[in-house]
mmCIF file of C-alpha atoms in Angstrom:
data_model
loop_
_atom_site.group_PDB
_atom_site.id
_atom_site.type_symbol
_atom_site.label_atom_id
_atom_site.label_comp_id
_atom_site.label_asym_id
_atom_site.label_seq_id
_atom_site.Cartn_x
_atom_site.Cartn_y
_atom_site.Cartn_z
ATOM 1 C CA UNK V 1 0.000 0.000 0.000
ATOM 2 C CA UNK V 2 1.059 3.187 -0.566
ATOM 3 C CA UNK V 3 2.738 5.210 2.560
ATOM 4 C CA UNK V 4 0.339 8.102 2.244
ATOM 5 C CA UNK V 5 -2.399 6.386 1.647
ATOM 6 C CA UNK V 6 -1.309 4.171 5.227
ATOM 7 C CA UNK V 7 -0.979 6.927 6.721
ATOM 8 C CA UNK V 8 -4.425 8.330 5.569
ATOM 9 C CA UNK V 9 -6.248 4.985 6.821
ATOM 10 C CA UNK V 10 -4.341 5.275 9.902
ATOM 11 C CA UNK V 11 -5.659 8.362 10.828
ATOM 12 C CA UNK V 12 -9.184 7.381 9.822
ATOM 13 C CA UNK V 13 -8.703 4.526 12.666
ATOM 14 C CA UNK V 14 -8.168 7.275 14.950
ATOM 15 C CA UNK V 15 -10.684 9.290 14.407
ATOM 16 C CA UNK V 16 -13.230 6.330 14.328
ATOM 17 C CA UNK V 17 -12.193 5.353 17.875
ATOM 18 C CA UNK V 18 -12.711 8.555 18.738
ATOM 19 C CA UNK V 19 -16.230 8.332 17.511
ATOM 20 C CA UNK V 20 -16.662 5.556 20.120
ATOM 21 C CA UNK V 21 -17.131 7.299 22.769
ATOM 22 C CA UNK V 22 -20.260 6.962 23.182
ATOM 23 C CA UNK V 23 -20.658 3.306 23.244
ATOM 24 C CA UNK V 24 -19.189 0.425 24.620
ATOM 25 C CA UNK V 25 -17.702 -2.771 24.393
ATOM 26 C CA UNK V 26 -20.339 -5.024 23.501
ATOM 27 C CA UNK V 27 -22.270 -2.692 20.892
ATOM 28 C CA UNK V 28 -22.747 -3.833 17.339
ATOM 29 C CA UNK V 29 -20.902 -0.484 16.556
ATOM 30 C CA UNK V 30 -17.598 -1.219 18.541
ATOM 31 C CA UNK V 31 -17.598 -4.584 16.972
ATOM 32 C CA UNK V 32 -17.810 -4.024 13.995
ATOM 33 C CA UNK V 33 -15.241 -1.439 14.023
ATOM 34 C CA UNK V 34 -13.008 -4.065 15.730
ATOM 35 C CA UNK V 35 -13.415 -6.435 12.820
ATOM 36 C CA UNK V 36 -12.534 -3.796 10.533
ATOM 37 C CA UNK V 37 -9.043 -2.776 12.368
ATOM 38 C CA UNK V 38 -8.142 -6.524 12.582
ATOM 39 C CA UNK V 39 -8.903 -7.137 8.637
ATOM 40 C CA UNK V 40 -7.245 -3.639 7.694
ATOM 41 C CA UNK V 41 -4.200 -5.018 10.077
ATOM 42 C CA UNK V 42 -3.690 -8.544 8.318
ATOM 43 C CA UNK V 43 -3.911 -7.320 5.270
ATOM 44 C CA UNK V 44 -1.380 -4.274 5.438
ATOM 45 C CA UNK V 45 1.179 -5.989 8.280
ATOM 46 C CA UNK V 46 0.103 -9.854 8.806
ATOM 47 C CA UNK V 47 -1.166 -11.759 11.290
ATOM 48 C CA UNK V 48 1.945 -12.559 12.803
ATOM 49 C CA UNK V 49 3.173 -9.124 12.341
ATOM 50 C CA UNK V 50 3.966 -6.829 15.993
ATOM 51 C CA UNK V 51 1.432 -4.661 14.379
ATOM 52 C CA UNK V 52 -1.592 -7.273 15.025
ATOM 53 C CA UNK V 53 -0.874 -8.191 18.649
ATOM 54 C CA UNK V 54 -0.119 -4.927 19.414
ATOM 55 C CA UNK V 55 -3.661 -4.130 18.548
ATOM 56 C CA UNK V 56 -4.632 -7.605 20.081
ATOM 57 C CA UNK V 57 -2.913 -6.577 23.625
ATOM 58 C CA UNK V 58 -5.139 -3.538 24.113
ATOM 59 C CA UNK V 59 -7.836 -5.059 27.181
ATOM 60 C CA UNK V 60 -10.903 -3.641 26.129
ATOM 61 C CA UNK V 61 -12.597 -6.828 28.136
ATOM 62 C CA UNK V 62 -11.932 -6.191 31.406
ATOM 63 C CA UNK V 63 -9.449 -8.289 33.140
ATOM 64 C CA UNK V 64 -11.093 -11.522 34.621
ATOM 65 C CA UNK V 65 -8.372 -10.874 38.153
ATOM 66 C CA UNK V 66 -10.297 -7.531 38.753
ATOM 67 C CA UNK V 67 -13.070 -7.039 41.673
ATOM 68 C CA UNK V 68 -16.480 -8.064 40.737
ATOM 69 C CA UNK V 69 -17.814 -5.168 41.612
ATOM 70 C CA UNK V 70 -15.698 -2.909 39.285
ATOM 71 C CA UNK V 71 -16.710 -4.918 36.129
ATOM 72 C CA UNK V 72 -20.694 -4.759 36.977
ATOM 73 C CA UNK V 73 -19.979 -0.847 37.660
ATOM 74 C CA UNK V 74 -20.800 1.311 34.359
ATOM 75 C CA UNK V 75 -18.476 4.165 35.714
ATOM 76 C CA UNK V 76 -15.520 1.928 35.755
ATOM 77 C CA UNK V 77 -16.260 -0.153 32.730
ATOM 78 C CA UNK V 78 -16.750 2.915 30.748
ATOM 79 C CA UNK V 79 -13.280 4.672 31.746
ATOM 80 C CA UNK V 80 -11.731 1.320 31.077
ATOM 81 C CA UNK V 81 -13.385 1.645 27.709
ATOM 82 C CA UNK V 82 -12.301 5.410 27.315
ATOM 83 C CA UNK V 83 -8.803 4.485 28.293
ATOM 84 C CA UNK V 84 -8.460 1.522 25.814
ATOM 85 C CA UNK V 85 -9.681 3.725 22.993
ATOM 86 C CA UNK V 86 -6.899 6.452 23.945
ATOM 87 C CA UNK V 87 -4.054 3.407 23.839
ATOM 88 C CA UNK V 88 -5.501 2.130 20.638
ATOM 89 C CA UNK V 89 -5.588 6.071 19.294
ATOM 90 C CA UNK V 90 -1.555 5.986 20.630
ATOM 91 C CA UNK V 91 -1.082 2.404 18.940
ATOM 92 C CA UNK V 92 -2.246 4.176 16.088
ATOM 93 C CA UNK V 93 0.112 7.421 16.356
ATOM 94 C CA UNK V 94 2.887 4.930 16.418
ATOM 95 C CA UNK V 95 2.464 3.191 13.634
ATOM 96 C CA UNK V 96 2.424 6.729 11.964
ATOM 97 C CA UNK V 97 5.485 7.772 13.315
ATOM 98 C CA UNK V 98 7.125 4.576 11.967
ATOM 99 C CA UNK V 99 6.098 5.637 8.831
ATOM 100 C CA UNK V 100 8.042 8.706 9.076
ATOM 101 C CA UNK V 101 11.001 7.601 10.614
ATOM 102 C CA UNK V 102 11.081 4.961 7.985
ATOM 103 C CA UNK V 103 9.443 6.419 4.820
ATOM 104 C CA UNK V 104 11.446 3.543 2.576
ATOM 105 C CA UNK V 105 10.302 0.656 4.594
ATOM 106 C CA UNK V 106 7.831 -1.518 2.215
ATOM 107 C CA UNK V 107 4.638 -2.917 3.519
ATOM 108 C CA UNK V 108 3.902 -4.438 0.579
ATOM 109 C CA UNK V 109 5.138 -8.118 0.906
ATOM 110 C CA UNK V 110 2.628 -8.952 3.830
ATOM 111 C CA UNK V 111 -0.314 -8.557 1.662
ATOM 112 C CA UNK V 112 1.157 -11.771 -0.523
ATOM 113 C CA UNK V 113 -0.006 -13.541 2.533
ATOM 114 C CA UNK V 114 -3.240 -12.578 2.236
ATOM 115 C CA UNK V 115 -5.044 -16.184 1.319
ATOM 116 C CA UNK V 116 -6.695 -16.230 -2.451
ATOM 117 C CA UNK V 117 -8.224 -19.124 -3.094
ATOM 118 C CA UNK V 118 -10.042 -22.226 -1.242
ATOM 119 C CA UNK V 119 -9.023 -25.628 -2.730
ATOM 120 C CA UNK V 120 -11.386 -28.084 -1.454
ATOM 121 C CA UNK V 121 -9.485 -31.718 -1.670
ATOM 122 C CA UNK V 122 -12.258 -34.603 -1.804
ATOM 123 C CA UNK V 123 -13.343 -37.721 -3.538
ATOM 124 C CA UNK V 124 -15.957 -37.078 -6.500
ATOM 125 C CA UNK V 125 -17.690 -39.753 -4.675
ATOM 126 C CA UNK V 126 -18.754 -36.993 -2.015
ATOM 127 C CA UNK V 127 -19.762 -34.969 -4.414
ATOM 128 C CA UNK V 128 -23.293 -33.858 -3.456
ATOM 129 C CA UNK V 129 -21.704 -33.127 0.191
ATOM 130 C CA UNK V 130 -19.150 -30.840 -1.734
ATOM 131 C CA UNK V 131 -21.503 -29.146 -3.472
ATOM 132 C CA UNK V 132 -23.197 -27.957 -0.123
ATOM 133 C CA UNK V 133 -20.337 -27.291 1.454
ATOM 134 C CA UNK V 134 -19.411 -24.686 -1.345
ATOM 135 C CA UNK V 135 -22.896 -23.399 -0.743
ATOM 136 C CA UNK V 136 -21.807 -22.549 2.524
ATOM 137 C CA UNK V 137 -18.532 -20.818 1.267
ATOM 138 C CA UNK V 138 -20.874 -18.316 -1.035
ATOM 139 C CA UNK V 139 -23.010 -18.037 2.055
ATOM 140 C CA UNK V 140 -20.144 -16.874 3.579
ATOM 141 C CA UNK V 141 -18.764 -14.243 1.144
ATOM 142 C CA UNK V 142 -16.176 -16.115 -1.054
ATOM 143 C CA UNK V 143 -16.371 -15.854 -4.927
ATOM 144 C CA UNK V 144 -16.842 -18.675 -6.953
ATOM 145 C CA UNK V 145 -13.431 -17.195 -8.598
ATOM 146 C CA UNK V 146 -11.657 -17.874 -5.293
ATOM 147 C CA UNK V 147 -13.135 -21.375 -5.071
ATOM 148 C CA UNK V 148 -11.434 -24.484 -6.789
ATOM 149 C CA UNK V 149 -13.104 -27.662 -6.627
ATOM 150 C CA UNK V 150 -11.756 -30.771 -8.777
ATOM 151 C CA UNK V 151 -15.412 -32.379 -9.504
ATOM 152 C CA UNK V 152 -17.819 -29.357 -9.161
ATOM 153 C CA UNK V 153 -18.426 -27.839 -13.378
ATOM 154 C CA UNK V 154 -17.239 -24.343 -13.108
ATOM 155 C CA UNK V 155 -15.186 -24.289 -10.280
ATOM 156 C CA UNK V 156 -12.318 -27.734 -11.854
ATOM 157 C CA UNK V 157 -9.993 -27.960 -14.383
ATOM 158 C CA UNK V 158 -10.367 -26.965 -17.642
ATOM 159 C CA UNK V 159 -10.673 -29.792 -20.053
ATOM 160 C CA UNK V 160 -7.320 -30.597 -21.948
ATOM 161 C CA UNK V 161 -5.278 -29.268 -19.199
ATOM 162 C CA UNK V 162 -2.831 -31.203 -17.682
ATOM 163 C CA UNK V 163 -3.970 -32.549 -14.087
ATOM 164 C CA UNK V 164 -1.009 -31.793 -11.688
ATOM 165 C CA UNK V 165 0.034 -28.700 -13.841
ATOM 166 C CA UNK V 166 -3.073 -27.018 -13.149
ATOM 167 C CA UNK V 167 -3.235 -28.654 -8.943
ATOM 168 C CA UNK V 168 0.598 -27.379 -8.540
ATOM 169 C CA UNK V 169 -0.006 -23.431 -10.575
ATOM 170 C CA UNK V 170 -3.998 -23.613 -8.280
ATOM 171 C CA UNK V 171 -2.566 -24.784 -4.653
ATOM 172 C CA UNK V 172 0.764 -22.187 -3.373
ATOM 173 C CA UNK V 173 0.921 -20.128 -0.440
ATOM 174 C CA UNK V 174 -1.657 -18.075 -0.921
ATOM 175 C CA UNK V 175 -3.873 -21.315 -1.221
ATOM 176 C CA UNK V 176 -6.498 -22.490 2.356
ATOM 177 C CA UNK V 177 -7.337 -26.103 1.816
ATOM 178 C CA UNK V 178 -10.395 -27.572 2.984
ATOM 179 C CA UNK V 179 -9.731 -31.627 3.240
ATOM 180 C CA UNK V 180 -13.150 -33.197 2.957
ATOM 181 C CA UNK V 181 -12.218 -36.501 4.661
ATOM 182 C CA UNK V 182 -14.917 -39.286 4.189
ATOM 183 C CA UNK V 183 -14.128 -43.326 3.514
ATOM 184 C CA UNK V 184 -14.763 -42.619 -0.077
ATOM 185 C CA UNK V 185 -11.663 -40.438 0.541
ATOM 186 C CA UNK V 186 -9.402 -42.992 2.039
ATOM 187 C CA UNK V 187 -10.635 -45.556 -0.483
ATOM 188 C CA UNK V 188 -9.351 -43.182 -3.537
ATOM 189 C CA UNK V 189 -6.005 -43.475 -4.727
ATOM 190 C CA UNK V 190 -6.273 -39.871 -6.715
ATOM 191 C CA UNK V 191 -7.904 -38.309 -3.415
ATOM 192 C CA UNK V 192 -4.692 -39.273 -1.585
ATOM 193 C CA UNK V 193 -2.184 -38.608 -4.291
ATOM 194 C CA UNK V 194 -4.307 -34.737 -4.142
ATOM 195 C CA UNK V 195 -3.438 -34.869 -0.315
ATOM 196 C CA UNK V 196 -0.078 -35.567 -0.655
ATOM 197 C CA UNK V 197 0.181 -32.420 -3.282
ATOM 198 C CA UNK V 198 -2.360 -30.020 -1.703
ATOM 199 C CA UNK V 199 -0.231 -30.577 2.019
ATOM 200 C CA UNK V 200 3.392 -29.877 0.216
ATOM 201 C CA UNK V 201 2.262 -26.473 -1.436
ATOM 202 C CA UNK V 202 0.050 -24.966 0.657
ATOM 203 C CA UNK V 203 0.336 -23.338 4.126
ATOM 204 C CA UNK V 204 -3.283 -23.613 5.793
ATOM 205 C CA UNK V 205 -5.379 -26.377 5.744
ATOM 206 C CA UNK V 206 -8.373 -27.334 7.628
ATOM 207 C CA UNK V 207 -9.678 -31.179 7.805
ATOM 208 C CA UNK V 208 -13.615 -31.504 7.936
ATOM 209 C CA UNK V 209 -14.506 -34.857 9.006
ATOM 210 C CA UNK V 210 -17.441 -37.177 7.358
ATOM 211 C CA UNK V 211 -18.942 -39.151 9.618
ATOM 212 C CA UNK V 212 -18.657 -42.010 10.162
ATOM 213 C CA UNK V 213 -14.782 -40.985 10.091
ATOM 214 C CA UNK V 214 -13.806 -39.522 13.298
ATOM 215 C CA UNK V 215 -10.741 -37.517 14.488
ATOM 216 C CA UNK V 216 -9.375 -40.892 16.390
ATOM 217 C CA UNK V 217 -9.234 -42.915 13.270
ATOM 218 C CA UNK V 218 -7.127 -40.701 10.990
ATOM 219 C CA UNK V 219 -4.742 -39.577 13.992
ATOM 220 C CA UNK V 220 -1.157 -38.672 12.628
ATOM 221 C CA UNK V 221 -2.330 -38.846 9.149
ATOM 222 C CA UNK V 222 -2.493 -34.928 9.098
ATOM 223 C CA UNK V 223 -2.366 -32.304 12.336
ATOM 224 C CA UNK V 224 -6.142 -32.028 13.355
ATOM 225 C CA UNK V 225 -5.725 -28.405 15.335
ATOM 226 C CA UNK V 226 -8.297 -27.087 13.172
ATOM 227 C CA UNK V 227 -10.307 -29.665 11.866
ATOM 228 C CA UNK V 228 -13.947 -30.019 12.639
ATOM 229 C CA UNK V 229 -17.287 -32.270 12.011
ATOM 230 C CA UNK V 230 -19.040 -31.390 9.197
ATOM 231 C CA UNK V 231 -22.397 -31.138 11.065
ATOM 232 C CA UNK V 232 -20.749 -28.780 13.980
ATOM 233 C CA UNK V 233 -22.589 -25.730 13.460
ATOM 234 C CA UNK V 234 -20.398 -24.351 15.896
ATOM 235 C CA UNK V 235 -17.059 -24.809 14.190
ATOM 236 C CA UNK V 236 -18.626 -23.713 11.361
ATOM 237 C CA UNK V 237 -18.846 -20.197 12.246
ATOM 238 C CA UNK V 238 -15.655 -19.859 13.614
ATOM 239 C CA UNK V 239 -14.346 -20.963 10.192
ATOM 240 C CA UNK V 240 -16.467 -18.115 8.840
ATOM 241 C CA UNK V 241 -15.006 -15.565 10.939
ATOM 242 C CA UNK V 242 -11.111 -16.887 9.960
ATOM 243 C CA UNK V 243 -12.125 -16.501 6.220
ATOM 244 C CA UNK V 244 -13.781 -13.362 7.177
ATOM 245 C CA UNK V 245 -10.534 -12.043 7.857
ATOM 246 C CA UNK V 246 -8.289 -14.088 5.737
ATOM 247 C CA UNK V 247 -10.245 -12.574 2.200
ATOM 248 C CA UNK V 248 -11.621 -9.595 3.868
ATOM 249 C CA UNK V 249 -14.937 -10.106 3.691
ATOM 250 C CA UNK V 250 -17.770 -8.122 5.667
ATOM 251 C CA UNK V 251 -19.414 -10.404 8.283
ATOM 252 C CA UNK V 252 -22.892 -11.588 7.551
ATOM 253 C CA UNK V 253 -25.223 -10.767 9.887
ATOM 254 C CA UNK V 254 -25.648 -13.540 12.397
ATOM 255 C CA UNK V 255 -29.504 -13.879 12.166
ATOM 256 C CA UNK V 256 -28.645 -14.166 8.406
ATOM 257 C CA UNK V 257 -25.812 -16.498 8.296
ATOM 258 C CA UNK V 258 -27.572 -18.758 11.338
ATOM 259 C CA UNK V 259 -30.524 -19.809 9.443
ATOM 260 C CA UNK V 260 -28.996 -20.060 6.238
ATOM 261 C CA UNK V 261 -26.037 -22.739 7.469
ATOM 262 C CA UNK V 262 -28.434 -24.314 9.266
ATOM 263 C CA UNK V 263 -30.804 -25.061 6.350
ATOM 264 C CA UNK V 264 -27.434 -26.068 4.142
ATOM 265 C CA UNK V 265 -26.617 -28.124 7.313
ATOM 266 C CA UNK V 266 -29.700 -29.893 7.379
ATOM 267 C CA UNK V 267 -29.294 -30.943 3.409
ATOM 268 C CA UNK V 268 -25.887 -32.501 4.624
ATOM 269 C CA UNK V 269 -27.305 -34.460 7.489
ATOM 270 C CA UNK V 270 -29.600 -35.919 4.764
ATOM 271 C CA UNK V 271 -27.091 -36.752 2.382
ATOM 272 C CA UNK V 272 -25.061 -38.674 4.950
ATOM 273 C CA UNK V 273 -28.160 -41.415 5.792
ATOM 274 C CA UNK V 274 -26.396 -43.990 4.516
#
């Protein structure tokens, strides 16, 4: 990004907090603003940048060690409020200043870490399930154009094209893979052979589990940290709020995004009577 135009954005983030006076730490309107600074901070610096846990260090919950009394008083959690907004205002200064002091210093090489594209890794014999499951992904925000999915028409390989060409140029870095692991997978010589390929070039990966697989019976296969059941509605939003953030999308409103999983949720849990 441009240093002026940082700096510009930068500024904006101040004067937004100070805009937030007037609410507090659990209104929409903090929130949201929150989201926004995190996405705006990933994108520009990182995630594992000193930029985004400086931001992350600021307590605007109150400290769970502090008197009872103080966090049910609206006096005291609205100074503690106040105060966090003035050290995220100085948070912001700083980052300013570092600008200044180091005007040649490019920013541009964190936002190549900013994730492009979903590869989903399955067998075609799960199919239908995949199909749902990128229903979910539009729910979510991502464009078909970010979405590549070997048997789904539109979002596989171009016919003629050489298989492991295209999976090597599709999968990199920049690449979040979504193993759908079902017995049709572990049965499939090409699903495994996509594994093997999908866990070399790419960098994030999250496992989502078919029943009747279960986390126990594929232990050490691949690390399971962030894997989840594909009926956990649960798990299912927090993956929406990491690719939120990882393609900068703006959240869908829970009542929204609730109903609709649920209903896509409900098609799965059909598909998977056996």
């Amino acid at each position: 990004m441009d240093q002026q135009k940082l700096t510009d954005l930068l500024k904006l983030m101040i004067n937004e907090a100070d805009e937030l006076r007037d609410y507090n730490r659990d209104s929409a309107k903090f929130r949201t603003w929150e989201d926004k600074v995190y996405r705006r901070i990933i994108n520009i610096y990182g995630k594992d940048s000193r930029e985004y846990f400086g931001f992350k260090g600021i307590p605007f919950n109150m400290m769970l060690g502090q008197n009872i009394w103080e966090k049910a008083n609206p006096s005291v959690q609205k100074r503690h409020f106040n105060d966090c907004l003035d050290e995220a205002k100085l948070f912001f200064e700083g980052l300013i200043e570092d600008i200044q002091l180091f005007p040649k210093k490019s920013l541009e090489e964190s936002s190549e870490t900013q994730v492009k594209k979903i590869f989903i890794s399955h067998s075609s014999k799960d199919k239908k399930i995949v199909s749902e499951i990128v229903h979910l992904l539009s729910l979510i925000g991502v464009q078909d154009s970010s979405i590549f999915c070997t048997s789904l028409s539109g979002y596989d390989i171009p016919l003629g094209d050489n298989w492991l060409e295209t999976l090597k140029s599709e999968i990199s870095g920049e690449v979040i893979v979504l193993f759908v692991l079902s017995e049709n997978y572990f049965q499939s010589n090409v699903s495994l052979c996509e594994m093997g390929a999908a866990w070399v070039l790419s960098k994030k990966h999250v496992p989502i589990l078919i029943p009747p697989v279960e986390f126990k019976n594929i232990d050490g296969v691949i690390p399971l940290t962030q894997g989840l059941i594909i009926r956990d509605k649960h798990k299912w939003t927090q993956l929406k709020t990491q690719l939120e953030i990882l393609f900068n999308l703006s959240p869908k409103a829970p009542q929204i995004w609730e109903t609709r999983r649920d209903e896509i949720l409900e098609r799965i849990e059909y598909l998977l009577i056996p």
